[in-house]
């Protein structure tokens, strides 16, 4: 078994909010499943189903996350929500492209990687710091 394409990093990706970390891990699991089935040359139907699972779970996760950070004194809440909307739109754009071509491009996987590094690491960890301060 080769190494996973997307890795959970307990130091750099943690928000210090267990519920959100668990949701992020599930997101990474779906991304890895997509990558592995893509590498295994799975059918378009199978890959399409995983992409729909990813989009559905992303929608659910963003809703949970927004509900959570709305309980905090988090000044960037509206900016964060706008970024979620944009991410979801880009994900849907890639999904529509896949429906047309049946191909998952390196650009698509690059988009998923950037999402993890730039969004979870750079932005989600911010509400985590506020939540930790509130708790502490
Ligand atoms: Fe987020
Ligand atoms: Fe998140």
mmCIF file with all atom_site columns, C-alpha atoms and ligand atoms in Angstrom:
data_model
loop_
_atom_site.group_PDB
_atom_site.id
_atom_site.type_symbol
_atom_site.label_atom_id
_atom_site.label_alt_id
_atom_site.label_comp_id
_atom_site.label_asym_id
_atom_site.label_entity_id
_atom_site.label_seq_id
_atom_site.pdbx_PDB_ins_code
_atom_site.Cartn_x
_atom_site.Cartn_y
_atom_site.Cartn_z
_atom_site.occupancy
_atom_site.B_iso_or_equiv
_atom_site.pdbx_formal_charge
_atom_site.auth_seq_id
_atom_site.auth_comp_id
_atom_site.auth_asym_id
_atom_site.auth_atom_id
_atom_site.pdbx_PDB_model_num
ATOM   1   C  CA  . UNK A 1 1   ? 0.000   0.000  0.000   1.00 0.00 ? 1   UNK A CA  1
ATOM   2   C  CA  . UNK A 1 2   ? 1.489   3.298  -1.083  1.00 0.00 ? 2   UNK A CA  1
ATOM   3   C  CA  . UNK A 1 3   ? 1.403   6.345  1.126   1.00 0.00 ? 3   UNK A CA  1
ATOM   4   C  CA  . UNK A 1 4   ? -1.738  8.422  1.146   1.00 0.00 ? 4   UNK A CA  1
ATOM   5   C  CA  . UNK A 1 5   ? -1.813  11.328 -1.256  1.00 0.00 ? 5   UNK A CA  1
ATOM   6   C  CA  . UNK A 1 6   ? -3.382  13.634 1.318   1.00 0.00 ? 6   UNK A CA  1
ATOM   7   C  CA  . UNK A 1 7   ? -1.969  13.447 4.804   1.00 0.00 ? 7   UNK A CA  1
ATOM   8   C  CA  . UNK A 1 8   ? -3.428  14.418 8.116   1.00 0.00 ? 8   UNK A CA  1
ATOM   9   C  CA  . UNK A 1 9   ? -0.785  16.459 9.913   1.00 0.00 ? 9   UNK A CA  1
ATOM   10  C  CA  . UNK A 1 10  ? -1.534  16.538 13.661  1.00 0.00 ? 10  UNK A CA  1
ATOM   11  C  CA  . UNK A 1 11  ? 0.691   19.576 14.237  1.00 0.00 ? 11  UNK A CA  1
ATOM   12  C  CA  . UNK A 1 12  ? -0.020  21.793 11.274  1.00 0.00 ? 12  UNK A CA  1
ATOM   13  C  CA  . UNK A 1 13  ? -3.623  20.861 10.507  1.00 0.00 ? 13  UNK A CA  1
ATOM   14  C  CA  . UNK A 1 14  ? -5.104  20.712 13.981  1.00 0.00 ? 14  UNK A CA  1
ATOM   15  C  CA  . UNK A 1 15  ? -7.656  23.339 14.967  1.00 0.00 ? 15  UNK A CA  1
ATOM   16  C  CA  . UNK A 1 16  ? -7.527  22.062 18.581  1.00 0.00 ? 16  UNK A CA  1
ATOM   17  C  CA  . UNK A 1 17  ? -11.273 21.536 18.266  1.00 0.00 ? 17  UNK A CA  1
ATOM   18  C  CA  . UNK A 1 18  ? -11.807 17.767 18.232  1.00 0.00 ? 18  UNK A CA  1
ATOM   19  C  CA  . UNK A 1 19  ? -15.134 17.807 16.407  1.00 0.00 ? 19  UNK A CA  1
ATOM   20  C  CA  . UNK A 1 20  ? -13.676 19.921 13.593  1.00 0.00 ? 20  UNK A CA  1
ATOM   21  C  CA  . UNK A 1 21  ? -10.468 17.876 13.415  1.00 0.00 ? 21  UNK A CA  1
ATOM   22  C  CA  . UNK A 1 22  ? -12.563 14.726 13.034  1.00 0.00 ? 22  UNK A CA  1
ATOM   23  C  CA  . UNK A 1 23  ? -14.557 16.304 10.228  1.00 0.00 ? 23  UNK A CA  1
ATOM   24  C  CA  . UNK A 1 24  ? -11.351 17.384 8.488   1.00 0.00 ? 24  UNK A CA  1
ATOM   25  C  CA  . UNK A 1 25  ? -10.013 13.815 8.793   1.00 0.00 ? 25  UNK A CA  1
ATOM   26  C  CA  . UNK A 1 26  ? -13.144 12.493 7.153   1.00 0.00 ? 26  UNK A CA  1
ATOM   27  C  CA  . UNK A 1 27  ? -12.677 15.061 4.360   1.00 0.00 ? 27  UNK A CA  1
ATOM   28  C  CA  . UNK A 1 28  ? -9.107  13.867 3.851   1.00 0.00 ? 28  UNK A CA  1
ATOM   29  C  CA  . UNK A 1 29  ? -10.290 10.222 3.820   1.00 0.00 ? 29  UNK A CA  1
ATOM   30  C  CA  . UNK A 1 30  ? -12.707 10.953 0.984   1.00 0.00 ? 30  UNK A CA  1
ATOM   31  C  CA  . UNK A 1 31  ? -10.018 12.852 -0.936  1.00 0.00 ? 31  UNK A CA  1
ATOM   32  C  CA  . UNK A 1 32  ? -7.649  9.890  -0.539  1.00 0.00 ? 32  UNK A CA  1
ATOM   33  C  CA  . UNK A 1 33  ? -10.317 7.456  -1.662  1.00 0.00 ? 33  UNK A CA  1
ATOM   34  C  CA  . UNK A 1 34  ? -10.859 9.580  -4.765  1.00 0.00 ? 34  UNK A CA  1
ATOM   35  C  CA  . UNK A 1 35  ? -7.139  9.675  -5.500  1.00 0.00 ? 35  UNK A CA  1
ATOM   36  C  CA  . UNK A 1 36  ? -6.688  5.932  -4.944  1.00 0.00 ? 36  UNK A CA  1
ATOM   37  C  CA  . UNK A 1 37  ? -9.673  4.952  -7.094  1.00 0.00 ? 37  UNK A CA  1
ATOM   38  C  CA  . UNK A 1 38  ? -8.481  7.393  -9.763  1.00 0.00 ? 38  UNK A CA  1
ATOM   39  C  CA  . UNK A 1 39  ? -5.027  5.740  -9.720  1.00 0.00 ? 39  UNK A CA  1
ATOM   40  C  CA  . UNK A 1 40  ? -6.711  2.326  -9.927  1.00 0.00 ? 40  UNK A CA  1
ATOM   41  C  CA  . UNK A 1 41  ? -8.540  3.546  -13.070 1.00 0.00 ? 41  UNK A CA  1
ATOM   42  C  CA  . UNK A 1 42  ? -11.996 3.125  -11.565 1.00 0.00 ? 42  UNK A CA  1
ATOM   43  C  CA  . UNK A 1 43  ? -15.033 3.762  -13.744 1.00 0.00 ? 43  UNK A CA  1
ATOM   44  C  CA  . UNK A 1 44  ? -16.468 7.210  -14.300 1.00 0.00 ? 44  UNK A CA  1
ATOM   45  C  CA  . UNK A 1 45  ? -19.563 6.149  -12.356 1.00 0.00 ? 45  UNK A CA  1
ATOM   46  C  CA  . UNK A 1 46  ? -17.550 5.161  -9.321  1.00 0.00 ? 46  UNK A CA  1
ATOM   47  C  CA  . UNK A 1 47  ? -15.386 8.297  -9.389  1.00 0.00 ? 47  UNK A CA  1
ATOM   48  C  CA  . UNK A 1 48  ? -18.472 10.453 -9.933  1.00 0.00 ? 48  UNK A CA  1
ATOM   49  C  CA  . UNK A 1 49  ? -20.070 8.945  -6.830  1.00 0.00 ? 49  UNK A CA  1
ATOM   50  C  CA  . UNK A 1 50  ? -16.983 9.746  -4.725  1.00 0.00 ? 50  UNK A CA  1
ATOM   51  C  CA  . UNK A 1 51  ? -16.951 13.325 -6.008  1.00 0.00 ? 51  UNK A CA  1
ATOM   52  C  CA  . UNK A 1 52  ? -20.611 13.681 -5.026  1.00 0.00 ? 52  UNK A CA  1
ATOM   53  C  CA  . UNK A 1 53  ? -19.779 12.260 -1.594  1.00 0.00 ? 53  UNK A CA  1
ATOM   54  C  CA  . UNK A 1 54  ? -16.967 14.809 -1.263  1.00 0.00 ? 54  UNK A CA  1
ATOM   55  C  CA  . UNK A 1 55  ? -19.243 17.698 -2.277  1.00 0.00 ? 55  UNK A CA  1
ATOM   56  C  CA  . UNK A 1 56  ? -22.005 16.558 0.098   1.00 0.00 ? 56  UNK A CA  1
ATOM   57  C  CA  . UNK A 1 57  ? -19.630 16.149 3.036   1.00 0.00 ? 57  UNK A CA  1
ATOM   58  C  CA  . UNK A 1 58  ? -17.972 19.487 2.298   1.00 0.00 ? 58  UNK A CA  1
ATOM   59  C  CA  . UNK A 1 59  ? -21.360 21.205 2.382   1.00 0.00 ? 59  UNK A CA  1
ATOM   60  C  CA  . UNK A 1 60  ? -22.188 19.530 5.711   1.00 0.00 ? 60  UNK A CA  1
ATOM   61  C  CA  . UNK A 1 61  ? -18.773 20.311 7.186   1.00 0.00 ? 61  UNK A CA  1
ATOM   62  C  CA  . UNK A 1 62  ? -18.936 23.993 6.208   1.00 0.00 ? 62  UNK A CA  1
ATOM   63  C  CA  . UNK A 1 63  ? -22.374 24.262 7.827   1.00 0.00 ? 63  UNK A CA  1
ATOM   64  C  CA  . UNK A 1 64  ? -21.104 22.670 11.056  1.00 0.00 ? 64  UNK A CA  1
ATOM   65  C  CA  . UNK A 1 65  ? -17.979 24.814 11.057  1.00 0.00 ? 65  UNK A CA  1
ATOM   66  C  CA  . UNK A 1 66  ? -19.890 28.061 10.500  1.00 0.00 ? 66  UNK A CA  1
ATOM   67  C  CA  . UNK A 1 67  ? -22.357 27.192 13.242  1.00 0.00 ? 67  UNK A CA  1
ATOM   68  C  CA  . UNK A 1 68  ? -19.407 26.494 15.535  1.00 0.00 ? 68  UNK A CA  1
ATOM   69  C  CA  . UNK A 1 69  ? -17.395 29.646 14.883  1.00 0.00 ? 69  UNK A CA  1
ATOM   70  C  CA  . UNK A 1 70  ? -20.531 31.800 15.068  1.00 0.00 ? 70  UNK A CA  1
ATOM   71  C  CA  . UNK A 1 71  ? -20.520 30.967 18.805  1.00 0.00 ? 71  UNK A CA  1
ATOM   72  C  CA  . UNK A 1 72  ? -17.063 32.562 19.134  1.00 0.00 ? 72  UNK A CA  1
ATOM   73  C  CA  . UNK A 1 73  ? -15.929 36.186 19.151  1.00 0.00 ? 73  UNK A CA  1
ATOM   74  C  CA  . UNK A 1 74  ? -14.464 35.590 15.699  1.00 0.00 ? 74  UNK A CA  1
ATOM   75  C  CA  . UNK A 1 75  ? -14.164 38.792 13.671  1.00 0.00 ? 75  UNK A CA  1
ATOM   76  C  CA  . UNK A 1 76  ? -13.356 37.001 10.405  1.00 0.00 ? 76  UNK A CA  1
ATOM   77  C  CA  . UNK A 1 77  ? -16.578 34.941 10.381  1.00 0.00 ? 77  UNK A CA  1
ATOM   78  C  CA  . UNK A 1 78  ? -18.066 36.622 7.315   1.00 0.00 ? 78  UNK A CA  1
ATOM   79  C  CA  . UNK A 1 79  ? -14.820 36.460 5.347   1.00 0.00 ? 79  UNK A CA  1
ATOM   80  C  CA  . UNK A 1 80  ? -14.504 32.793 6.269   1.00 0.00 ? 80  UNK A CA  1
ATOM   81  C  CA  . UNK A 1 81  ? -18.065 32.080 5.079   1.00 0.00 ? 81  UNK A CA  1
ATOM   82  C  CA  . UNK A 1 82  ? -17.331 33.806 1.776   1.00 0.00 ? 82  UNK A CA  1
ATOM   83  C  CA  . UNK A 1 83  ? -14.220 31.643 1.337   1.00 0.00 ? 83  UNK A CA  1
ATOM   84  C  CA  . UNK A 1 84  ? -16.319 28.522 1.998   1.00 0.00 ? 84  UNK A CA  1
ATOM   85  C  CA  . UNK A 1 85  ? -18.793 29.613 -0.664  1.00 0.00 ? 85  UNK A CA  1
ATOM   86  C  CA  . UNK A 1 86  ? -15.982 30.135 -3.169  1.00 0.00 ? 86  UNK A CA  1
ATOM   87  C  CA  . UNK A 1 87  ? -14.384 26.762 -2.331  1.00 0.00 ? 87  UNK A CA  1
ATOM   88  C  CA  . UNK A 1 88  ? -17.691 24.977 -2.798  1.00 0.00 ? 88  UNK A CA  1
ATOM   89  C  CA  . UNK A 1 89  ? -18.260 26.736 -6.118  1.00 0.00 ? 89  UNK A CA  1
ATOM   90  C  CA  . UNK A 1 90  ? -14.809 25.755 -7.336  1.00 0.00 ? 90  UNK A CA  1
ATOM   91  C  CA  . UNK A 1 91  ? -15.368 22.168 -6.212  1.00 0.00 ? 91  UNK A CA  1
ATOM   92  C  CA  . UNK A 1 92  ? -18.668 22.102 -8.103  1.00 0.00 ? 92  UNK A CA  1
ATOM   93  C  CA  . UNK A 1 93  ? -16.914 23.578 -11.147 1.00 0.00 ? 93  UNK A CA  1
ATOM   94  C  CA  . UNK A 1 94  ? -14.355 20.766 -11.088 1.00 0.00 ? 94  UNK A CA  1
ATOM   95  C  CA  . UNK A 1 95  ? -17.169 18.214 -10.595 1.00 0.00 ? 95  UNK A CA  1
ATOM   96  C  CA  . UNK A 1 96  ? -19.058 19.577 -13.614 1.00 0.00 ? 96  UNK A CA  1
ATOM   97  C  CA  . UNK A 1 97  ? -15.866 19.467 -15.673 1.00 0.00 ? 97  UNK A CA  1
ATOM   98  C  CA  . UNK A 1 98  ? -15.402 15.825 -14.668 1.00 0.00 ? 98  UNK A CA  1
ATOM   99  C  CA  . UNK A 1 99  ? -18.984 14.999 -15.688 1.00 0.00 ? 99  UNK A CA  1
ATOM   100 C  CA  . UNK A 1 100 ? -18.198 16.406 -19.139 1.00 0.00 ? 100 UNK A CA  1
ATOM   101 C  CA  . UNK A 1 101 ? -14.772 14.898 -19.723 1.00 0.00 ? 101 UNK A CA  1
ATOM   102 C  CA  . UNK A 1 102 ? -14.711 11.860 -17.401 1.00 0.00 ? 102 UNK A CA  1
ATOM   103 C  CA  . UNK A 1 103 ? -11.144 12.818 -16.482 1.00 0.00 ? 103 UNK A CA  1
ATOM   104 C  CA  . UNK A 1 104 ? -9.716  13.948 -13.151 1.00 0.00 ? 104 UNK A CA  1
ATOM   105 C  CA  . UNK A 1 105 ? -6.913  16.377 -13.912 1.00 0.00 ? 105 UNK A CA  1
ATOM   106 C  CA  . UNK A 1 106 ? -3.774  17.135 -11.902 1.00 0.00 ? 106 UNK A CA  1
ATOM   107 C  CA  . UNK A 1 107 ? -5.289  20.610 -11.480 1.00 0.00 ? 107 UNK A CA  1
ATOM   108 C  CA  . UNK A 1 108 ? -8.186  19.060 -9.600  1.00 0.00 ? 108 UNK A CA  1
ATOM   109 C  CA  . UNK A 1 109 ? -5.925  17.238 -7.155  1.00 0.00 ? 109 UNK A CA  1
ATOM   110 C  CA  . UNK A 1 110 ? -3.789  20.352 -6.827  1.00 0.00 ? 110 UNK A CA  1
ATOM   111 C  CA  . UNK A 1 111 ? -6.930  22.271 -5.906  1.00 0.00 ? 111 UNK A CA  1
ATOM   112 C  CA  . UNK A 1 112 ? -7.689  19.723 -3.165  1.00 0.00 ? 112 UNK A CA  1
ATOM   113 C  CA  . UNK A 1 113 ? -4.129  19.955 -1.801  1.00 0.00 ? 113 UNK A CA  1
ATOM   114 C  CA  . UNK A 1 114 ? -4.248  23.738 -1.748  1.00 0.00 ? 114 UNK A CA  1
ATOM   115 C  CA  . UNK A 1 115 ? -7.562  23.572 0.065   1.00 0.00 ? 115 UNK A CA  1
ATOM   116 C  CA  . UNK A 1 116 ? -5.933  21.550 2.833   1.00 0.00 ? 116 UNK A CA  1
ATOM   117 C  CA  . UNK A 1 117 ? -2.838  23.632 3.148   1.00 0.00 ? 117 UNK A CA  1
ATOM   118 C  CA  . UNK A 1 118 ? -4.191  27.128 2.548   1.00 0.00 ? 118 UNK A CA  1
ATOM   119 C  CA  . UNK A 1 119 ? -7.627  26.733 4.062   1.00 0.00 ? 119 UNK A CA  1
ATOM   120 C  CA  . UNK A 1 120 ? -7.395  24.283 6.942   1.00 0.00 ? 120 UNK A CA  1
ATOM   121 C  CA  . UNK A 1 121 ? -3.841  25.205 7.894   1.00 0.00 ? 121 UNK A CA  1
ATOM   122 C  CA  . UNK A 1 122 ? -4.073  28.936 7.231   1.00 0.00 ? 122 UNK A CA  1
ATOM   123 C  CA  . UNK A 1 123 ? -7.666  29.823 8.064   1.00 0.00 ? 123 UNK A CA  1
ATOM   124 C  CA  . UNK A 1 124 ? -9.470  27.109 10.055  1.00 0.00 ? 124 UNK A CA  1
ATOM   125 C  CA  . UNK A 1 125 ? -6.688  27.129 12.650  1.00 0.00 ? 125 UNK A CA  1
ATOM   126 C  CA  . UNK A 1 126 ? -7.577  30.810 13.388  1.00 0.00 ? 126 UNK A CA  1
ATOM   127 C  CA  . UNK A 1 127 ? -10.992 30.068 14.908  1.00 0.00 ? 127 UNK A CA  1
ATOM   128 C  CA  . UNK A 1 128 ? -9.239  27.191 16.712  1.00 0.00 ? 128 UNK A CA  1
ATOM   129 C  CA  . UNK A 1 129 ? -6.941  29.682 18.427  1.00 0.00 ? 129 UNK A CA  1
ATOM   130 C  CA  . UNK A 1 130 ? -9.912  31.817 19.461  1.00 0.00 ? 130 UNK A CA  1
ATOM   131 C  CA  . UNK A 1 131 ? -11.775 28.761 20.760  1.00 0.00 ? 131 UNK A CA  1
ATOM   132 C  CA  . UNK A 1 132 ? -8.691  27.747 22.760  1.00 0.00 ? 132 UNK A CA  1
ATOM   133 C  CA  . UNK A 1 133 ? -8.401  31.214 24.293  1.00 0.00 ? 133 UNK A CA  1
ATOM   134 C  CA  . UNK A 1 134 ? -12.061 31.185 25.208  1.00 0.00 ? 134 UNK A CA  1
ATOM   135 C  CA  . UNK A 1 135 ? -11.731 27.798 26.839  1.00 0.00 ? 135 UNK A CA  1
ATOM   136 C  CA  . UNK A 1 136 ? -8.499  28.737 28.613  1.00 0.00 ? 136 UNK A CA  1
HETATM 137 FE FE1 . LIG B 2 .   ? -13.241 26.614 7.017   1.00 0.00 ? 1   LIG B FE1 1
HETATM 138 FE FE1 . LIG B 2 .   ? -12.827 23.266 7.810   1.00 0.00 ? 2   LIG B FE1 1
#
